[in-house]
Short mmCIF file of C-alpha atoms in Angstrom, two decimals:
data_model
loop_
_atom_site.label_atom_id
_atom_site.label_comp_id
_atom_site.label_asym_id
_atom_site.label_seq_id
_atom_site.Cartn_x
_atom_site.Cartn_y
_atom_site.Cartn_z
CA UNK A 1 -0.22 -0.06 0.25
CA UNK A 2 2.89 2.36 1.02
CA UNK A 3 4.31 1.74 -2.81
CA UNK A 4 1.18 2.55 -4.41
CA UNK A 5 0.70 5.96 -2.41
CA UNK A 6 3.84 7.18 -3.47
CA UNK A 7 3.35 6.10 -6.96
CA UNK A 8 0.11 7.96 -6.33
CA UNK A 9 1.71 11.26 -5.20
CA UNK A 10 4.88 11.09 -7.65
CA UNK A 11 2.22 11.13 -10.24
CA UNK A 12 0.38 14.27 -8.60
CA UNK A 13 3.35 16.24 -8.35
CA UNK A 14 4.65 15.80 -11.97
CA UNK A 15 1.55 16.03 -13.09
CA UNK A 16 1.64 20.01 -11.28
CA UNK A 17 4.91 20.84 -12.22
CA UNK A 18 3.96 19.81 -16.73
CA UNK A 19 1.15 22.13 -15.86
CA UNK A 20 3.27 24.82 -14.07
CA UNK A 21 5.84 25.05 -16.96
CA UNK A 22 3.48 24.99 -19.41
CA UNK A 23 1.73 28.28 -18.17
CA UNK A 24 5.26 30.06 -17.66
CA UNK A 25 6.85 28.95 -20.82
CA UNK A 26 5.83 31.25 -22.87
CA UNK A 27 7.52 33.55 -19.99
CA UNK A 28 10.47 31.70 -20.30
CA UNK A 29 11.05 31.69 -24.19
CA UNK A 30 10.12 35.16 -24.44
CA UNK A 31 13.10 36.08 -21.62
CA UNK A 32 15.78 33.45 -23.65
CA UNK A 33 14.51 35.70 -27.25
CA UNK A 34 15.14 39.04 -25.31
CA UNK A 35 18.52 37.69 -23.69
CA UNK A 36 20.10 36.88 -27.05
CA UNK A 37 19.40 39.66 -29.04
CA UNK A 38 20.69 41.48 -25.86
CA UNK A 39 24.02 39.96 -25.18
CA UNK A 40 24.53 39.35 -29.62
CA UNK A 41 23.66 43.18 -30.18
CA UNK A 42 24.42 45.14 -27.23
CA UNK A 43 26.32 43.83 -24.43
CA UNK A 44 28.26 40.99 -26.52
CA UNK A 45 28.82 37.55 -24.28
CA UNK A 46 28.78 34.17 -25.50
CA UNK A 47 28.24 32.84 -22.07
CA UNK A 48 25.46 34.47 -21.56
CA UNK A 49 24.04 34.25 -24.78
CA UNK A 50 24.73 30.13 -24.39
CA UNK A 51 22.13 30.16 -21.20
CA UNK A 52 19.64 32.81 -22.84
CA UNK A 53 19.40 29.69 -25.98
CA UNK A 54 19.18 26.80 -23.75
CA UNK A 55 16.23 28.80 -22.68
CA UNK A 56 14.55 29.77 -25.52
CA UNK A 57 14.84 26.20 -26.36
CA UNK A 58 12.89 25.45 -22.97
CA UNK A 59 9.78 27.44 -23.53
CA UNK A 60 9.58 26.36 -26.73
CA UNK A 61 9.02 22.90 -25.28
CA UNK A 62 6.76 23.88 -23.14
CA UNK A 63 5.17 26.70 -24.85
CA UNK A 64 4.31 23.12 -27.56
CA UNK A 65 3.11 21.83 -24.76
CA UNK A 66 0.05 24.22 -24.16
CA UNK A 67 -0.09 24.02 -28.18
CA UNK A 68 -0.65 20.45 -27.94
CA UNK A 69 -3.48 20.91 -24.45
CA UNK A 70 -5.24 23.30 -26.79
CA UNK A 71 -5.46 21.18 -29.75
CA UNK A 72 -7.54 18.86 -28.35
CA UNK A 73 -10.01 21.51 -26.70
CA UNK A 74 -10.28 22.56 -30.15
CA UNK A 75 -11.51 19.88 -31.58
CA UNK A 76 -13.52 19.09 -28.96
CA UNK A 77 -15.24 22.62 -29.99
CA UNK A 78 -15.41 21.38 -33.75
CA UNK A 79 -17.11 18.31 -32.80
CA UNK A 80 -19.76 20.20 -30.71
CA UNK A 81 -19.38 22.44 -33.56
CA UNK A 82 -20.23 20.10 -36.15
CA UNK A 83 -22.77 18.00 -34.31
CA UNK A 84 -25.26 20.89 -33.88
CA UNK A 85 -24.33 21.86 -37.47
CA UNK A 86 -25.29 18.11 -38.31
CA UNK A 87 -28.74 18.48 -36.38
CA UNK A 88 -29.63 21.77 -37.93
CA UNK A 89 -29.96 20.52 -41.34
CA UNK A 90 -32.01 17.52 -39.97
CA UNK A 91 -34.81 19.60 -38.90
CA UNK A 92 -34.22 21.48 -41.71
CA UNK A 93 -35.10 18.72 -44.13
CA UNK A 94 -38.17 17.76 -42.21
CA UNK A 95 -39.97 21.50 -42.57
CA UNK A 96 -38.88 21.27 -46.34
CA UNK A 97 -40.48 17.16 -46.39
CA UNK A 98 -43.70 18.70 -44.17
CA UNK A 99 -43.62 22.06 -46.95
CA UNK A 100 -43.63 19.86 -50.15
CA UNK A 101 -47.03 18.25 -48.62
CA UNK A 102 -48.68 20.53 -48.16
CA UNK A 103 -48.12 22.54 -51.88
CA UNK A 104 -49.36 19.00 -52.97
CA UNK A 105 -52.31 19.39 -51.38
CA UNK A 106 -53.23 22.59 -52.49
CA UNK A 107 -52.63 21.23 -55.99
CA UNK A 108 -55.22 18.33 -55.63
CA UNK A 109 -58.14 20.70 -54.21
CA UNK A 110 -57.78 23.92 -56.35
CA UNK A 111 -61.11 23.67 -59.39
CA UNK A 112 -60.67 21.76 -62.06
CA UNK A 113 -61.67 25.76 -63.89
CA UNK A 114 -58.41 27.29 -63.17
CA UNK A 115 -56.63 24.80 -64.86
CA UNK A 116 -58.22 24.59 -68.04
CA UNK A 117 -57.85 28.22 -68.50
CA UNK A 118 -55.11 28.87 -71.40
CA UNK A 119 -53.46 32.08 -71.86
CA UNK A 120 -52.40 32.74 -74.46
CA UNK A 121 -49.72 35.40 -75.41
CA UNK A 122 -48.21 37.32 -78.05
CA UNK A 123 -44.52 36.20 -79.17
CA UNK A 124 -43.00 39.60 -79.12
CA UNK A 125 -40.62 40.32 -82.81
CA UNK A 126 -37.09 39.76 -82.10
CA UNK A 127 -34.83 42.75 -84.83
CA UNK A 128 -31.70 40.43 -85.31
CA UNK A 129 -28.75 43.79 -85.01
CA UNK A 130 -25.45 42.98 -87.35
CA UNK A 131 -22.76 41.80 -85.19
CA UNK A 132 -20.54 43.93 -84.80
CA UNK A 133 -17.00 43.05 -85.08
CA UNK A 134 -14.15 44.48 -82.88
CA UNK A 135 -10.67 43.99 -83.07
CA UNK A 136 -9.22 42.22 -81.25
CA UNK A 137 -6.40 43.38 -79.25
CA UNK A 138 -2.81 41.88 -79.83
CA UNK A 139 -1.75 39.79 -76.95
CA UNK A 140 1.86 40.94 -75.36
CA UNK A 141 4.25 37.67 -74.05
CA UNK A 142 5.52 38.63 -70.94
CA UNK A 143 9.29 39.44 -70.23
CA UNK A 144 10.66 36.55 -69.30
CA UNK A 145 12.70 37.35 -65.43
CA UNK A 146 15.88 35.83 -65.58
CA UNK A 147 16.86 33.08 -63.34
CA UNK A 148 20.06 33.82 -61.01
CA UNK A 149 22.93 31.67 -60.83
CA UNK A 150 22.86 30.12 -57.01
CA UNK A 151 26.18 32.10 -56.20
CA UNK A 152 24.71 35.06 -56.91
CA UNK A 153 21.47 33.97 -53.96
CA UNK A 154 24.20 32.92 -51.76
CA UNK A 155 25.74 36.06 -51.72
CA UNK A 156 22.71 37.83 -51.48
CA UNK A 157 22.24 35.79 -48.36
CA UNK A 158 25.54 36.18 -46.45
CA UNK A 159 24.61 39.45 -47.00
CA UNK A 160 21.80 39.91 -45.15
CA UNK A 161 23.19 37.82 -42.64
CA UNK A 162 25.33 40.17 -41.96
CA UNK A 163 23.08 42.66 -41.81
CA UNK A 164 21.25 41.62 -39.25
CA UNK A 165 24.38 40.77 -37.39
CA UNK A 166 25.96 43.79 -37.47
CA UNK A 167 25.94 47.22 -39.16
CA UNK A 168 28.09 47.46 -42.28
CA UNK A 169 28.09 50.49 -44.98
CA UNK A 170 27.82 49.48 -48.46
CA UNK A 171 31.50 48.89 -49.09
CA UNK A 172 32.53 47.22 -45.56
CA UNK A 173 30.11 45.08 -47.02
CA UNK A 174 31.76 44.61 -50.40
CA UNK A 175 35.04 43.34 -48.78
CA UNK A 176 33.56 41.56 -46.32
CA UNK A 177 32.14 39.59 -48.44
CA UNK A 178 35.12 39.00 -51.02
CA UNK A 179 36.97 38.29 -47.98
CA UNK A 180 34.26 35.56 -47.82
CA UNK A 181 35.58 34.38 -51.53
CA UNK A 182 32.88 35.57 -53.00
CA UNK A 183 33.64 36.53 -57.10
CA UNK A 184 32.93 40.07 -57.86
CA UNK A 185 30.43 40.08 -59.88
CA UNK A 186 28.05 38.17 -57.31
CA UNK A 187 29.62 40.56 -54.29
CA UNK A 188 28.26 43.55 -56.26
CA UNK A 189 24.87 42.04 -57.60
CA UNK A 190 24.79 41.31 -53.12
CA UNK A 191 25.62 44.70 -52.41
CA UNK A 192 23.19 46.39 -55.56
CA UNK A 193 20.21 44.63 -53.93
CA UNK A 194 20.62 44.23 -50.22
CA UNK A 195 17.67 46.22 -48.72
CA UNK A 196 18.87 48.09 -45.85
CA UNK A 197 19.12 52.00 -45.23
CA UNK A 198 23.08 52.86 -44.84
CA UNK A 199 22.23 56.60 -43.10
CA UNK A 200 20.39 53.99 -40.78
CA UNK A 201 23.72 51.56 -40.67
CA UNK A 202 25.89 54.67 -40.26
CA UNK A 203 23.85 55.75 -36.76
CA UNK A 204 23.88 52.65 -35.36
CA UNK A 205 27.67 52.16 -35.85
CA UNK A 206 28.41 55.76 -34.59
CA UNK A 207 26.33 54.85 -31.69
CA UNK A 208 27.96 51.89 -30.93
CA UNK A 209 31.19 53.29 -30.71
CA UNK A 210 29.97 55.73 -28.87
CA UNK A 211 28.98 53.56 -25.90
CA UNK A 212 31.97 51.38 -26.45
CA UNK A 213 34.39 54.69 -26.36
CA UNK A 214 33.83 58.04 -25.86
CA UNK A 215 34.24 60.15 -29.18
CA UNK A 216 35.04 63.23 -31.01
CA UNK A 217 32.69 64.47 -33.54
CA UNK A 218 35.47 64.30 -35.61
CA UNK A 219 36.96 61.12 -34.53
CA UNK A 220 33.85 59.57 -34.87
CA UNK A 221 33.31 61.00 -38.48
CA UNK A 222 36.91 59.75 -39.51
CA UNK A 223 35.52 56.15 -37.58
CA UNK A 224 32.72 55.85 -39.94
CA UNK A 225 35.28 57.03 -42.69
CA UNK A 226 37.98 54.56 -42.09
CA UNK A 227 34.47 51.69 -41.42
CA UNK A 228 33.81 52.72 -45.82
CA UNK A 229 31.15 54.92 -45.05
CA UNK A 230 30.48 57.76 -47.67
CA UNK A 231 30.93 61.58 -46.68
CA UNK A 232 27.00 62.01 -46.75
CA UNK A 233 26.52 59.10 -44.90
CA UNK A 234 28.66 59.57 -42.06
CA UNK A 235 27.54 63.44 -41.73
CA UNK A 236 24.25 62.58 -41.20
CA UNK A 237 25.13 59.96 -38.56
CA UNK A 238 26.86 62.78 -36.38
CA UNK A 239 24.25 64.76 -37.04
CA UNK A 240 21.19 62.45 -35.30
CA UNK A 241 23.38 61.36 -32.46
CA UNK A 242 21.01 61.74 -29.34
CA UNK A 243 21.82 64.47 -27.40
#
């Protein structure tokens, strides 16, 4: 009896832990995601970023458990709705059959004189007008879209990865892709077609430098030029720094 009591107690404790874990798992997932972003962008710390990643995985696991239980409830509600719809259709069928029976009785009881009346309607005279031929518009074939090679797609994808990780100038991103081994034509395609705001990148790079150390405006301007930003982009960053 004591062994059975221990098993029952352990099962109850396990059920409570699983329920609490499924409730707080979305919070763990959100905190883990924020930790990955913070310790990657704002305060790079590989150790803390790994801890945040582990927390994110745990949160995802609990979130999937929560979704599974929600899916079971949704399926039950769907079955109830289907049953209600079936009963409604049966009621509508019964009403329709009753109405049909009443209609047949009314037709039999109608006087025969009404059925013997013949109404002759004059057919309208239709004058056919000559058809007007409409000239058909010329069919324009769509311009074929040139296929992009795998090297070009990979270079563009790598450029997006770098911009998601850090702020790059156009020249700096070009040099980095060349360093990765991409050919010049694929590299040029990537920097020309990547969707980004170079002015905003310059401003973010200036803010990152000021978070790391104190710079004068001229020193920060020269550092941005060294990073590959144009004079206009560097000046935009200096002019829009937070006070």
